[in-house]
Short mmCIF file of C-alpha atoms and ligand atoms in Angstrom, two decimals:
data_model
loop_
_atom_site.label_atom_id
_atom_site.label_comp_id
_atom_site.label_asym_id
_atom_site.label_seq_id
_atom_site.Cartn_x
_atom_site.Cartn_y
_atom_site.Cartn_z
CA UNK F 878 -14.00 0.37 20.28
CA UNK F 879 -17.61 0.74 18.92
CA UNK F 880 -19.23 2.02 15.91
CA UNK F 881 -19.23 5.85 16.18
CA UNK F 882 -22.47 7.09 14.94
CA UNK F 883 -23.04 10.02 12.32
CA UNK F 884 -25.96 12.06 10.81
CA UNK F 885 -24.05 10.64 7.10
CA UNK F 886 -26.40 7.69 8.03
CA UNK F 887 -24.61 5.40 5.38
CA UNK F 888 -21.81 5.16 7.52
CA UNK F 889 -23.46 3.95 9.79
CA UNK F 890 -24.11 0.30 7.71
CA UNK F 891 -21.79 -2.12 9.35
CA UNK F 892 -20.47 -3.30 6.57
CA UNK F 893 -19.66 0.14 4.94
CA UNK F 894 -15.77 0.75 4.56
CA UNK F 895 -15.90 4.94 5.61
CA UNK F 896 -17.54 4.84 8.93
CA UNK F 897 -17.05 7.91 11.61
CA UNK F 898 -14.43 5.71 12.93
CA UNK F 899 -12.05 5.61 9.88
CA UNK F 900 -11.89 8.93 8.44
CA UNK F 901 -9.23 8.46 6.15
CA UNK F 902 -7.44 11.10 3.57
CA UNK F 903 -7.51 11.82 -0.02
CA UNK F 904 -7.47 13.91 -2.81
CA UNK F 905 -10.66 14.62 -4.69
CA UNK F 906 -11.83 17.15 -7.88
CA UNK F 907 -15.09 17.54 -8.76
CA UNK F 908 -14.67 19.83 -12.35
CA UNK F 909 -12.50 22.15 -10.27
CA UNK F 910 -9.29 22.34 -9.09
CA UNK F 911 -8.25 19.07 -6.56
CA UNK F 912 -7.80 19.46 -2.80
CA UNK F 913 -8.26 17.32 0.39
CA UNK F 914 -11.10 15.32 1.46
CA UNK F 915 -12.40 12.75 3.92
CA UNK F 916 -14.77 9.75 3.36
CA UNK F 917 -17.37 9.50 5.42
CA UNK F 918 -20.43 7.12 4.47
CA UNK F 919 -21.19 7.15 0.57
CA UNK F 920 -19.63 10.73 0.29
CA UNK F 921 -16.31 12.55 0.01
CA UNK F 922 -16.19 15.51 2.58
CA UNK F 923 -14.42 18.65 0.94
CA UNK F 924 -11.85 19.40 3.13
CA UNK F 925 -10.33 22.12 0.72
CA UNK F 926 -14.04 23.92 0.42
CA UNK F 927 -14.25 23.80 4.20
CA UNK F 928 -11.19 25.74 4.80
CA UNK F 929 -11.50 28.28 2.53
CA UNK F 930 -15.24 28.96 3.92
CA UNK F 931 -13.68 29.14 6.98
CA UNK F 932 -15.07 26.06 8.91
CA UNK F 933 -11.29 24.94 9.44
CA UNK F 934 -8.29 26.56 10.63
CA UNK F 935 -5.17 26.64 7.55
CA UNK F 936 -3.91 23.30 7.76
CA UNK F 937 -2.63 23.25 4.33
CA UNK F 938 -6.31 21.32 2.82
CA UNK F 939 -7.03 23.47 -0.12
CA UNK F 940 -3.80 22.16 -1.86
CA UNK F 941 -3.74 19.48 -4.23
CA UNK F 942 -1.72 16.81 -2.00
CA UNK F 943 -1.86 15.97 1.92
CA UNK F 944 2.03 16.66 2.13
CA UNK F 945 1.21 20.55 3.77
CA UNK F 946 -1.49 18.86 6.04
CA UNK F 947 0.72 15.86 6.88
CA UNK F 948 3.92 18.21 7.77
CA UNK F 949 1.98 19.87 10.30
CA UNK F 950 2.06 16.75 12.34
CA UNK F 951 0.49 14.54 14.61
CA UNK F 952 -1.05 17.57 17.06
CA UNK F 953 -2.44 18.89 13.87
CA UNK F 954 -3.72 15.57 12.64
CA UNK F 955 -5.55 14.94 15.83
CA UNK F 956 -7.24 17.95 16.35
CA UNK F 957 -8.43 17.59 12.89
CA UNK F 958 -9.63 14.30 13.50
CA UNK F 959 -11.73 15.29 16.75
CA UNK F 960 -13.10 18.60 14.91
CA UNK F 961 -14.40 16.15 11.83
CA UNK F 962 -15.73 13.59 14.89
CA UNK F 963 -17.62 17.35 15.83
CA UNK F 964 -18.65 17.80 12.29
CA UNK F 965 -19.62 14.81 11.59
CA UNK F 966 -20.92 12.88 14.83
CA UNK F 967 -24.68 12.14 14.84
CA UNK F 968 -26.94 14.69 16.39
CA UNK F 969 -24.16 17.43 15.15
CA UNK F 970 -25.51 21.19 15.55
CA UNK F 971 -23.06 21.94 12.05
CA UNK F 972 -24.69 19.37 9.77
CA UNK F 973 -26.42 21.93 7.96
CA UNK F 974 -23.34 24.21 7.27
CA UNK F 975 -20.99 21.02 6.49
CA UNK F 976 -23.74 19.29 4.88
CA UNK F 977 -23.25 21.45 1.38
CA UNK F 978 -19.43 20.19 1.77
CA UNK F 979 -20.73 16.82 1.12
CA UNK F 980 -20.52 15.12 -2.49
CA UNK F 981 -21.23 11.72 -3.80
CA UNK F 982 -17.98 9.73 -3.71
CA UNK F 983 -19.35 7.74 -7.24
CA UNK F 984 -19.64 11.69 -8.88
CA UNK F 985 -15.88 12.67 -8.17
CA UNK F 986 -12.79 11.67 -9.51
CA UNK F 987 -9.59 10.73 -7.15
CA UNK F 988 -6.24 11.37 -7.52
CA UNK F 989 -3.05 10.41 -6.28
CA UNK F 990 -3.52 11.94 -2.34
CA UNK F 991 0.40 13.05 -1.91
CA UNK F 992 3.24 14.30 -3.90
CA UNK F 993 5.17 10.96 -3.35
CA UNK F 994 8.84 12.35 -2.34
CA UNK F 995 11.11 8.78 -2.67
CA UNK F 996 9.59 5.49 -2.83
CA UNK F 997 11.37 2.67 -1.26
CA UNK F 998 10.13 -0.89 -1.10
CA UNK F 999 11.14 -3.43 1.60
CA UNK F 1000 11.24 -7.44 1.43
CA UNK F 1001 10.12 -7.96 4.65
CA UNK F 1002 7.50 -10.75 4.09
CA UNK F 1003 8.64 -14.02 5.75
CA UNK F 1004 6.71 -16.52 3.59
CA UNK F 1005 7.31 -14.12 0.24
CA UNK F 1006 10.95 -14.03 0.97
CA UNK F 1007 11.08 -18.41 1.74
CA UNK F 1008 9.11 -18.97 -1.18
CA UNK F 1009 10.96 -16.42 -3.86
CA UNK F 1010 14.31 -17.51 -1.96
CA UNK F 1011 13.31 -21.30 -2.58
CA UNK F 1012 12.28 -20.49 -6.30
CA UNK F 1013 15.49 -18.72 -7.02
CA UNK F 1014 18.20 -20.00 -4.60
CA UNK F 1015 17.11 -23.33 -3.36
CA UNK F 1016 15.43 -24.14 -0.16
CA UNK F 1017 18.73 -24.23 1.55
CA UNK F 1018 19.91 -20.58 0.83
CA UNK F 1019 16.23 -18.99 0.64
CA UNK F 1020 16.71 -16.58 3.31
CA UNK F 1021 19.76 -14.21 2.57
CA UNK F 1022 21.78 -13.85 6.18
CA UNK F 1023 21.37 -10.73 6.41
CA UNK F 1024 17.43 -11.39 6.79
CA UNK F 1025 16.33 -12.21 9.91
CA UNK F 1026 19.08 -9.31 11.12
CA UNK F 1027 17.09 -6.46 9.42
CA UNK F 1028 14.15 -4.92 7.51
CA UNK F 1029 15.87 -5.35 3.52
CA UNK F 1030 15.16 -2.98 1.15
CA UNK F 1031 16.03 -0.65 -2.12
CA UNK F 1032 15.35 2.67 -3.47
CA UNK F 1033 13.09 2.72 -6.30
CA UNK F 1034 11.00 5.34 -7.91
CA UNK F 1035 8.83 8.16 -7.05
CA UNK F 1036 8.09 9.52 -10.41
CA UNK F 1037 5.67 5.94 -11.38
CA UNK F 1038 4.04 5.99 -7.81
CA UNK F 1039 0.03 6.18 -9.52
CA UNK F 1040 -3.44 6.38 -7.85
CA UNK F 1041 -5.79 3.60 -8.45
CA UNK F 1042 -7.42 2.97 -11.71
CA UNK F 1043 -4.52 4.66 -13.99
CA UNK F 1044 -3.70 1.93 -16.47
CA UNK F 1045 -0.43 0.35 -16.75
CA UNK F 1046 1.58 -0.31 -19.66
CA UNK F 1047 3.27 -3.80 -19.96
CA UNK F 1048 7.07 -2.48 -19.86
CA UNK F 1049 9.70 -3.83 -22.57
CA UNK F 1050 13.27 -4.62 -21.14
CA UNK F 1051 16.20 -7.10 -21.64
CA UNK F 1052 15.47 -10.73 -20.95
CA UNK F 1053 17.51 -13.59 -21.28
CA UNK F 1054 16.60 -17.29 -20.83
CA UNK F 1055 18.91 -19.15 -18.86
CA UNK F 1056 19.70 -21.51 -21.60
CA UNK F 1057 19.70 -18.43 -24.33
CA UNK F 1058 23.42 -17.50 -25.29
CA UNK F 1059 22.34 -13.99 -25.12
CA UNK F 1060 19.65 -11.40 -23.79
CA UNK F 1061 17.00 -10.20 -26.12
CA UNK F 1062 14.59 -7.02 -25.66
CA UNK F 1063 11.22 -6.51 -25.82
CA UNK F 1064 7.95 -6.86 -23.91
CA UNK F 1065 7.72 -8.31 -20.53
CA UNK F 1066 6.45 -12.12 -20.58
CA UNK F 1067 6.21 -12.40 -16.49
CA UNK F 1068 4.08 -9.27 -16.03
CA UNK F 1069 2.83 -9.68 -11.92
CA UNK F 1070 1.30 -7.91 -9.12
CA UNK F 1071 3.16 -7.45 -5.21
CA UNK F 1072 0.32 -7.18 -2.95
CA UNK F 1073 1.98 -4.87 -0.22
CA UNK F 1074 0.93 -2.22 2.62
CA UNK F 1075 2.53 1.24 1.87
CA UNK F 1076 3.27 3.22 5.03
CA UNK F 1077 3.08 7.18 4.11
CA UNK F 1078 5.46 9.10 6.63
CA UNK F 1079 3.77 12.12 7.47
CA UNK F 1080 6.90 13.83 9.27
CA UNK F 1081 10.49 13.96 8.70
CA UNK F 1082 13.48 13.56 9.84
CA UNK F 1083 16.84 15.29 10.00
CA UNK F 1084 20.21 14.35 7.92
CA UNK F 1085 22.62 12.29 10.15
CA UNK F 1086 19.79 12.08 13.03
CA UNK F 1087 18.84 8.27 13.45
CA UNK F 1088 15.35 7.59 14.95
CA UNK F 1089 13.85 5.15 17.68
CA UNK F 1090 11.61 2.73 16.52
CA UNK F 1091 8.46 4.99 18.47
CA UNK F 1092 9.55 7.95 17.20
CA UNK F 1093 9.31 6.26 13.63
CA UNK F 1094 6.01 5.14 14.25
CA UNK F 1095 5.18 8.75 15.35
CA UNK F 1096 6.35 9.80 12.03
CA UNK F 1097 3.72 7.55 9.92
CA UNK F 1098 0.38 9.47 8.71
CA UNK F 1099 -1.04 6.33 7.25
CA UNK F 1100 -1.61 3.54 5.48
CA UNK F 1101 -2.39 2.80 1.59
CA UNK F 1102 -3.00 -0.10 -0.35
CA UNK F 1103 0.14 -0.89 -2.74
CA UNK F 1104 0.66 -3.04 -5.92
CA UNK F 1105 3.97 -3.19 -6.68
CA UNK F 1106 3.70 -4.20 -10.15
CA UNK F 1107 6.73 -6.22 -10.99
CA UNK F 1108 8.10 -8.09 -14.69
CA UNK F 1109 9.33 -11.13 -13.26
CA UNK F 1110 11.80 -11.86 -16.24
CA UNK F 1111 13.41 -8.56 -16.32
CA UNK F 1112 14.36 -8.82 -13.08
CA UNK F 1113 15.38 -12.16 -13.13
CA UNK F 1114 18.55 -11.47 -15.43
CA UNK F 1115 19.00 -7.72 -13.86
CA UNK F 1116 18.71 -8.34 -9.85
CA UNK F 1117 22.52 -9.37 -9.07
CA UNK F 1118 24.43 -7.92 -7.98
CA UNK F 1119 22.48 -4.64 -6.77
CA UNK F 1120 18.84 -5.80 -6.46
CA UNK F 1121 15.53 -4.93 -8.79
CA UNK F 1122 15.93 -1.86 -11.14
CA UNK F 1123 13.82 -1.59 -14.65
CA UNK F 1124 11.78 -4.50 -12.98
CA UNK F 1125 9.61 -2.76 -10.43
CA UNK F 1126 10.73 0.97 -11.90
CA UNK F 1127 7.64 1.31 -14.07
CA UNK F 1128 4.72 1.34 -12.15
CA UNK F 1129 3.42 1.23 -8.55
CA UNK F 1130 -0.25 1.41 -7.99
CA UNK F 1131 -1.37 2.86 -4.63
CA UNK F 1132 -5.31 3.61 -3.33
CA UNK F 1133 -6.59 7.05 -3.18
CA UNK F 1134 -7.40 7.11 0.67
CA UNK F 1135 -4.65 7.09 3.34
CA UNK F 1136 -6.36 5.35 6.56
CA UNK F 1137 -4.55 7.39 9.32
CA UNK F 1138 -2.79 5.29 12.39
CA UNK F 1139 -5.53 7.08 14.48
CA UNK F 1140 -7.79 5.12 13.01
CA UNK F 1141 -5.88 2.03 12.62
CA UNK F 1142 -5.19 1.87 17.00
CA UNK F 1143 -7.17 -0.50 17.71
CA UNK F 1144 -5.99 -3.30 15.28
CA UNK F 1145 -2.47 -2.81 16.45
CA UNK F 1146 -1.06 -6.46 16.77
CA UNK F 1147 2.82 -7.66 17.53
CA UNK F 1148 5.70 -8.79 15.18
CA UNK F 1149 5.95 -12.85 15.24
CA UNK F 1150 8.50 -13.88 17.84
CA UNK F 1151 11.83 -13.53 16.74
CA UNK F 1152 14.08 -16.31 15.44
CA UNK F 1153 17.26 -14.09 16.19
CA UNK F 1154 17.51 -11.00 18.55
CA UNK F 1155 17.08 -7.90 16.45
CA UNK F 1156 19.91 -5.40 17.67
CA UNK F 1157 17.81 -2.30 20.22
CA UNK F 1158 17.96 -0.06 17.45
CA UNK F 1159 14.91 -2.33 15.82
CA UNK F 1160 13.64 -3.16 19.09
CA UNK F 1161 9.44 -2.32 18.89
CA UNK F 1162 8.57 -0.23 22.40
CA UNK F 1163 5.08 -2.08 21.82
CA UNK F 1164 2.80 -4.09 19.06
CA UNK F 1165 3.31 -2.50 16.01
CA UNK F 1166 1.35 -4.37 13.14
CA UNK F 1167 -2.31 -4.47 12.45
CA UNK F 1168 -4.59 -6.73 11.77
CA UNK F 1169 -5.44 -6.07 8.49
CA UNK F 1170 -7.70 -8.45 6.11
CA UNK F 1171 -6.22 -8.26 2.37
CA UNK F 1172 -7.13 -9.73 -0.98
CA UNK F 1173 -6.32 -9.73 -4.49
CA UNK F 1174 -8.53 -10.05 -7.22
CA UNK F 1175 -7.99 -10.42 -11.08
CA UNK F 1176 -11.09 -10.03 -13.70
CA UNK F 1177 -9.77 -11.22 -17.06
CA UNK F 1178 -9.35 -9.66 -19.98
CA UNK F 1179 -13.52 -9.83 -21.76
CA UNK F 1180 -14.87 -11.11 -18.80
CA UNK F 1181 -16.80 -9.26 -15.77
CA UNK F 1182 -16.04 -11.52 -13.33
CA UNK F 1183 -13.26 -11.33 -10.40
CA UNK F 1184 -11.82 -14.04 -9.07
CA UNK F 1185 -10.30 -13.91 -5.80
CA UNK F 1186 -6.18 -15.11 -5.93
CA UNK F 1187 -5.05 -14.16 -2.78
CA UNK F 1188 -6.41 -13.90 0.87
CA UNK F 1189 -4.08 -12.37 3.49
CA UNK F 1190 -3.46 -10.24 6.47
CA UNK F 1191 -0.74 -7.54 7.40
CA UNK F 1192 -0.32 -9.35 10.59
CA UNK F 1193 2.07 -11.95 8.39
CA UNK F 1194 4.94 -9.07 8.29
CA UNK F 1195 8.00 -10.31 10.00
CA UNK F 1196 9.26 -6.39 10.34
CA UNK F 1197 6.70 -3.71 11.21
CA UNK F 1198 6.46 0.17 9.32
CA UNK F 1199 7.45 1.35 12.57
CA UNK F 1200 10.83 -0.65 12.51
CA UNK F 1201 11.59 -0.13 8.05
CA UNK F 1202 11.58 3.65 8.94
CA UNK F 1203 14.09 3.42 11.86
CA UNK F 1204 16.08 1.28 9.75
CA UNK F 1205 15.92 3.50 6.97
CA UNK F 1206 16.95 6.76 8.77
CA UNK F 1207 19.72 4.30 11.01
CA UNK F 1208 22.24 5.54 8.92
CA UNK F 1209 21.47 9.63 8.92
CA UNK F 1210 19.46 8.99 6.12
CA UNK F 1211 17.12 12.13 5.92
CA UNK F 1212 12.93 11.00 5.84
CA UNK F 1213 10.47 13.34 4.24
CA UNK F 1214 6.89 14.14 4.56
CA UNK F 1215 5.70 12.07 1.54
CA UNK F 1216 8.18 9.51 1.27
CA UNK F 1217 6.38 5.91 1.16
CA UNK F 1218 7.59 2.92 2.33
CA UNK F 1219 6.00 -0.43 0.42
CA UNK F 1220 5.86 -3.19 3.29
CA UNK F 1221 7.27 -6.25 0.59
CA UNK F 1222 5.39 -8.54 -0.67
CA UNK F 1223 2.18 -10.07 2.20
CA UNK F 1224 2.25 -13.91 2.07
CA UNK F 1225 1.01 -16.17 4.26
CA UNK F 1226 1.41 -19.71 5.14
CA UNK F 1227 -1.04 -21.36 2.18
CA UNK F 1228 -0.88 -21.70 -0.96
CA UNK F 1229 -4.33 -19.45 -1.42
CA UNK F 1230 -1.92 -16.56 0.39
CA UNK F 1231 0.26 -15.76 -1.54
CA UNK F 1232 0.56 -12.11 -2.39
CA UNK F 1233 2.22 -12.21 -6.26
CA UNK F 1234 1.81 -14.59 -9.19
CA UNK F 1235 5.24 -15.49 -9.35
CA UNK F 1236 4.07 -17.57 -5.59
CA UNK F 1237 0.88 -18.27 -6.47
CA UNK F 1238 2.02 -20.42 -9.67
CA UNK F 1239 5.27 -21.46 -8.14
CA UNK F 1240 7.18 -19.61 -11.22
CA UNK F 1241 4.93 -20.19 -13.50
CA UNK F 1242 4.24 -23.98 -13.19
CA UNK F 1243 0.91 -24.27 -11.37
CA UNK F 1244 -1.17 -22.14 -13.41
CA UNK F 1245 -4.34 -20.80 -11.53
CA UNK F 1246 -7.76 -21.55 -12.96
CA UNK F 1247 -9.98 -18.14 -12.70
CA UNK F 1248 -14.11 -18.45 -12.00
CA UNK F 1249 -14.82 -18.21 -15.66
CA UNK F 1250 -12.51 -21.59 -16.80
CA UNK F 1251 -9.41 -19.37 -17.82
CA UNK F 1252 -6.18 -19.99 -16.56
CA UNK F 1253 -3.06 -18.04 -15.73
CA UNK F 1254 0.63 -17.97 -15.05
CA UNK F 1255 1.14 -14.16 -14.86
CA UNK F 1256 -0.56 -11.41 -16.29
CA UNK F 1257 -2.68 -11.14 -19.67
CA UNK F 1258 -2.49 -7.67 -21.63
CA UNK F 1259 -6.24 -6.65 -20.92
CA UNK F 1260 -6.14 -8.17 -17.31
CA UNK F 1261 -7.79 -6.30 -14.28
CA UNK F 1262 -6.04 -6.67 -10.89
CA UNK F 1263 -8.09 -5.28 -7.95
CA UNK F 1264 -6.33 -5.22 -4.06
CA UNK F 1265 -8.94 -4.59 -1.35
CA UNK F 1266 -8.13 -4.17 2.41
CA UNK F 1267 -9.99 -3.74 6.04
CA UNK F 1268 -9.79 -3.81 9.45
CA UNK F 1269 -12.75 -5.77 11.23
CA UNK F 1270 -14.01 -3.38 14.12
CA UNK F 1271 -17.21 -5.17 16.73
CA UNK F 1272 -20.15 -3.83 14.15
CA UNK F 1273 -17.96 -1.77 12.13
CA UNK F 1274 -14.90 -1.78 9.93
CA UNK F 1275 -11.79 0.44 8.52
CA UNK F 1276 -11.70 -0.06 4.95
CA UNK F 1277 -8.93 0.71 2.12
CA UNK F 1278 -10.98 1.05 -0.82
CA UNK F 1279 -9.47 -0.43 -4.29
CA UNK F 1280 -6.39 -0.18 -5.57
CA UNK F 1281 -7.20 -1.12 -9.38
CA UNK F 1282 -4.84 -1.78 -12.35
CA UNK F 1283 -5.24 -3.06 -15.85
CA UNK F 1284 -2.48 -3.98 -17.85
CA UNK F 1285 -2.51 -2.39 -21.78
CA UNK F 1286 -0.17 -3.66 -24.10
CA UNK F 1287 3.35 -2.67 -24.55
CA UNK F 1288 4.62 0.51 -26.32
CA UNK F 1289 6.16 -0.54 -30.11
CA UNK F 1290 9.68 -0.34 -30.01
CA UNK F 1291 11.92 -1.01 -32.75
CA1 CA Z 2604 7.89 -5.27 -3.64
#
């Protein structure tokens, strides 16, 4: 795969995130009312404004949220995609009636691209789950049985799913010590970031109807970037016996653009090799990962300048997206358009890979020294945490965007 060219001649920078190539999906207003758009270059394409002017067929792009769009499904999603290549490619004979479509992506604001339907977040990290495991169980008993057997995960919430750049408030909960005689409450001490992958499924699936491991990956639109914000200390004390609850139910940051599988086929990659057979129903038909550069930076509280905490790549997932959703509809468990699957925690082998605080300090031992002298065990009220992603193309590349979070202090609470 090469560069594809467009008359949007900033795409056309090698190092720009929205070439022709990517094309991913989001949610833009502009003083009006918010509906669908693309990135291309430095601009936002209004996808909405284009189908009401009649330039696209209904697809569902004038709403506020991709859900319409993504229902259609993936005949829908293609054509789309080769109409925009149309629209968009250099030497296009529309440029002048798309051209007035076009708006500066710095003027616009972004907002959260689909109505998330459920939210469920996997642990499905290899290194995050050793390391955690080690931290919490011993190096012996760090990965549960059931691990290596399937894709873990629980249900958590829809209703704190937030775009990019919303501020988060450091939740209160119940905390106990463990040589306290009793749990106290009040404001999170381990405040910490999950540097994840969030698969969006863009088409469902019926009640009591399993699906293959292809047809899953048929189901998923795309890809955001996810923070799964998580208060180490809450869930500490609350996990057993039924797993995180008030600990990862307050917020979870995702980016604004969804970068579509189309767009991701060329950096598919394979799961590692397998340390035991996974039953068929988790078999992967073909690679299913991509290779997917990620970081993590955090700009302190007063200062202006990041420092990078975390380097990684997708490629370190021991399950794929593909294989979570079959998992999660094994049991007749219905899938919706909108429903987003976080990937767990990415860590890789190093220290400087780690995708949360909690691994990065080794529970709060090793504190990290940031660019500017500061140091930190988790997260400072004030505290910016920024996760960046790509895909490196031969001249070009898929980019994620941001997905940006600052922590503000916690609500008073008697
Ligand atoms: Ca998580």
């Amino acid at each position: 795969m090469h560069l594809l060219k467009s008359w949007v001649t900033t795409a056309n920078d090698p190092e720009c995130p929205f070439p022709l190539n990517n094309l991913p999906f989001g949610v833009f207003s502009n003083g009006g009312a918010p509906r669908c758009c693309t990135a291309v270059g430095d601009k936002v394409l209004d996808l909405g404004g284009m189908e009401r002017a009649g330039l696209l067929k209904p697809l569902g792009l004038t709403e506020p949220a991709l859900n319409t769009f993504m229902d259609k499904g993936p005949e829908a999603w293609a054509g789309l995609r080769a109409t925009l290549f149309g629209f968009l490619g250099e030497g296009s004979q529309a440029a002048a009636m798309v051209e007035r479509h076009l708006f500066p992506m710095d003027a616009v604001t972004m907002h959260l691209p689909f109505r998330v339907s459920e939210y469920t977040d996997f642990y499905a990290g290899r290194n995050h789950a050793i390391n955690v495991g080690t931290m919490f169980r011993g190096a012996e008993n760090a990965l549960p049985p059931n691990w290596l057997h399937m894709p873990i995960g629980y249900n958590g919430r829809a209703s704190t799913v937030v775009v990019s750049g919303t501020d988060i408030r450091r939740p209160v909960g119940q905390t106990k010590a463990p040589d306290a005689d009793a749990p106290g409450f009040g404001p999170c001490k381990r405040l910490d970031i999950e540097l994840e992958l969030g698969a969006v499924v863009g088409t469902g699936s019926n009640m009591g109807q399993p699906v293959t491991v292809a047809e899953a990956d048929a189901m998923i639109f795309g890809y955001v970037l996810l923070n799964d914000w998580s208060a180490r200390d809450i869930q500490a004390w609350e996990y057993q016996p039924l797993g995180p609850f008030q600990a990862k139910a307050f917020a979870t940051s995702i980016s604004p653009w969804v970068v579509t599988r189309a767009a991701l086929e060329p950096f598919r990659c394979s799961t590692p090799d397998r340390e035991k057979d996974l039953l068929p129903y988790l078999r992967e038909p073909g690679p299913m990962l991509y290779d997917i550069d990620l970081s993590v930076t955090m700009t302190p509280k007063g200062s202006k300048t990041p420092s990078t905490i975390c380097q990684t790549n997708y490629n370190e997932m021991y399950y794929s997206a593909a294989q979570q959703l079959a998992h999660h509809a094994s049991s007749g468990c219905k899938m919706n358009a909108g429903d987003l699957l976080g990937s767990g925690t990415i860590s890789g082998p190093e220290k400087e890979n780690r995708g949360s605080l909690l691994e990065l300090t080794w529970d709060g031992k090793e504190p990290l020294t940031l660019e500017g002298g500061e140091t930190r065990t988790f997260i400072e009220d004030g505290d910016t945490l920024t996760l960046r992603g790509h895909a490196q193309g031969s001249g070009y590349c898929i980019g994620f965007g941001t997905c940006i979070g600052t922590i503000k202090p916690a609500p008073i609470f008697p």
